Amino acid sequence: MANVRLINVTKRFGRILALDRINLSVRDGEYLCILGPTGAGKTTLLRIIAGLLEPDEGEVYIDGKRVNDVPPEERSAAYMFQNFALFPHMTVWQNVSFGPVVKEWSPERIRNVTSEILEMVRLSERGDAYPHELSGGMQQRVALARAIAAGAKILLLDEPFGALDARLRVNLRTQLRSLVKEQGLTAIHVTHDQEEALMVADRIVILREGRIEQIGSPQEIYTNPKSIFVMSFVGGANFFDGVISHIDRLGSTVDLRGGLRIRTRSINGRVGDRVVIAIRRENVHLRKSRMKGFNNLIGEIADVMFVGGSIEYVVRLENGMSIMSRILLEGKGEILKRGDVVIVSFHPRDCHVFPYPKRGLLKEIEAI
Ligand SMILES: Nc1ncnc2c1ncn2[C@@H]1O[C@H](COP(=O)(O)OP(=O)(O)O)[C@@H](O)[C@H]1O
Ligand SMILES: [Mg+2]
C-alpha cells in the first residue's frame, strides 16, 4: 500500500494556470476520485503524481518520501488511461510480464511473479489469449495485473472508461473498485462523470479551474455542497436568485422576483443580501392540496420526463419561473400530466443558500 501527498503543487502552461497550489493527502488503500469538468487540471495533476510532468512549484511525496526528482518508473505508480491501453499484439502473459522483462529479472522470477499475479486477478487460464479475445472486465484485470507486476502500488486512472458505452462503464467501474480494494492498492481515479465518482469513491476531490473546490465523502459532497458549482455539478438542483427579506434564529425568508417568498434553513447573512437558493429536485414535492408549514407554491405541470426509476416534472410557478421535481416511480403512484395544477412544496431545511456569485449565477452552473 502507499500514500500520496501534494503540497502547494502549482503548474502553468504559458499563461494558463493549470494547477494553483494544490494540497492533497491520499491515504493508504484509498479510492480517491478527482472530479471536475474538462480543462479543470485533472490530467495535469495525475501526470505530476506519475512523474510525467514536473510541477513549477510545490512538492510530491509518495510514502513520505519526496519524489520530485524521482523518475516515473521508480515511483510505484502506474498511469493508466483510455481503456488501459493494453499491448494488442501481445498475449495476456506477455502483457503482464512486460515490466519484469524490461527490468531484466531472471526468467524464473518473471515466471513466478507473472503466474502469481494472474492468479490474483483470476486470469490464470487466459495467459495465451490476446486482449481482443477478452471481455472488457478481463482486459481491465490484465491491465491491473500488468501494473502490479511492474511494481505499482498506486493506480493513476485517467478517465479509464472514456470510450466505452454507458452500460459497460457501470459494470466495469464497480469491478475495478473491488479489484483495487482486494489487492490493497491506492487508486486516484480522474473523471468528469459525477455519477461515476459518487458510486466508487471513498472520497471525492472537486477540481475546478486548477483549484480544489471541495473534498469529502460522496455523501458529504452531495448533502453539504460548499458552493453553487459543486451543487450543480454533483447531483444538480434548482437555483433561484433572490434577496433576504427577513432573518431569525430558525432560518431566513428570501424574496424572489414576482412576489414569491421562500423560507430557508438558518444562514449566515444579512437582510438585503442578494443570494442564490438551491433545492435538489428530489426535495421538491408535488401535492394536490396545501400542506401545513412554509413553502407551498402553486404551479402547473409544464413537462414530464422519465429518468431511470424516477419521473422528473418541470413545473411552472406563478411568477413564471420553472422548478424541477424528481419523484420516485412507485407501484400505484399517480403520474401527473401536463396542465395539472399542483402545490409545490419543499422543506426550509432543504433550501440551501449561497451568496450571489461575483461572476453571476450562470457562470457557476453552465459549462458543466
Ligand atoms: N501541454 C499543455 N500545453 C498547454 N496547455 C496545456 C497543456 N496541458 C494542459 N493544458 C491546459 O491546462 C489546463 C488543464 O488541462 P488538463 O489537465 O488536461 O485538464 P482536464 O484533464 O481536467 O481536462 C487546460 O486549460 C489545458 O488546456
Ligand atoms: Mg484530462
Tab-separated table of C-alpha atoms and ligand atoms in Angstrom, residues 11-14 16-19 34-47 53 158-159 190-192 207 209-210, ligand 1:
chain	number	residue	atom	x	y	z
A	11	LYS	CA	1.631	24.199	-12.758
A	12	ARG	CA	1.437	26.740	-15.561
A	13	PHE	CA	1.336	26.246	-19.291
A	14	GLY	CA	2.347	29.641	-20.625
A	16	ILE	CA	-2.696	29.159	-18.277
A	17	LEU	CA	-2.636	28.340	-14.581
A	18	ALA	CA	-3.497	24.634	-14.826
A	19	LEU	CA	-2.990	23.907	-11.102
A	34	ILE	CA	-10.836	13.608	-8.817
A	35	LEU	CA	-13.942	15.078	-10.349
A	36	GLY	CA	-14.128	18.177	-12.487
A	37	PRO	CA	-15.145	19.488	-15.885
A	38	THR	CA	-12.884	19.404	-18.941
A	39	GLY	CA	-9.891	21.690	-18.514
A	40	ALA	CA	-10.041	21.647	-14.695
A	41	GLY	CA	-6.483	20.296	-14.449
A	42	LYS	CA	-7.235	16.648	-13.672
A	43	THR	CA	-4.837	15.113	-16.182
A	44	THR	CA	-2.130	17.591	-15.251
A	45	LEU	CA	-2.480	16.568	-11.606
A	46	LEU	CA	-2.234	12.841	-12.368
A	47	ARG	CA	0.762	13.326	-14.648
A	53	LEU	CA	5.258	16.244	-15.739
A	158	ASP	CA	-7.271	8.956	-16.184
A	159	GLU	CA	-10.884	8.667	-17.358
A	190	VAL	CA	-9.954	11.010	-12.601
A	191	THR	CA	-13.370	11.508	-14.125
A	192	HIS	CA	-15.750	14.206	-15.315
A	207	LEU	CA	-11.372	20.298	-9.038
A	209	GLU	CA	-10.012	25.776	-12.847
A	210	GLY	CA	-6.936	24.329	-11.174
B	1	LIG	N1	0.806	20.537	-22.653
B	1	LIG	C1	-0.012	21.592	-22.498
B	1	LIG	N2	0.251	22.778	-23.083
B	1	LIG	C2	-0.558	23.846	-22.903
B	1	LIG	N3	-1.675	23.832	-22.159
B	1	LIG	C3	-1.995	22.681	-21.553
B	1	LIG	C4	-1.190	21.503	-21.685
B	1	LIG	N4	-1.763	20.518	-20.958
B	1	LIG	C5	-2.865	21.047	-20.393
B	1	LIG	N5	-3.009	22.345	-20.744
B	1	LIG	C6	-4.087	23.258	-20.278
B	1	LIG	O1	-4.147	23.157	-18.865
B	1	LIG	C7	-5.499	23.137	-18.427
B	1	LIG	C8	-5.779	21.830	-17.679
B	1	LIG	O2	-5.700	20.765	-18.591
B	1	LIG	P1	-5.934	19.229	-18.184
B	1	LIG	O3	-5.099	18.920	-17.005
B	1	LIG	O4	-5.731	18.405	-19.391
B	1	LIG	O5	-7.476	19.250	-17.768
B	1	LIG	P2	-8.523	18.038	-17.623
B	1	LIG	O6	-7.782	16.762	-17.641
B	1	LIG	O7	-9.220	18.318	-16.330
B	1	LIG	O8	-9.466	18.181	-18.767
B	1	LIG	C9	-6.348	23.321	-19.673
B	1	LIG	O9	-6.625	24.686	-19.808
B	1	LIG	C10	-5.447	22.836	-20.777
B	1	LIG	O10	-5.780	23.460	-21.996
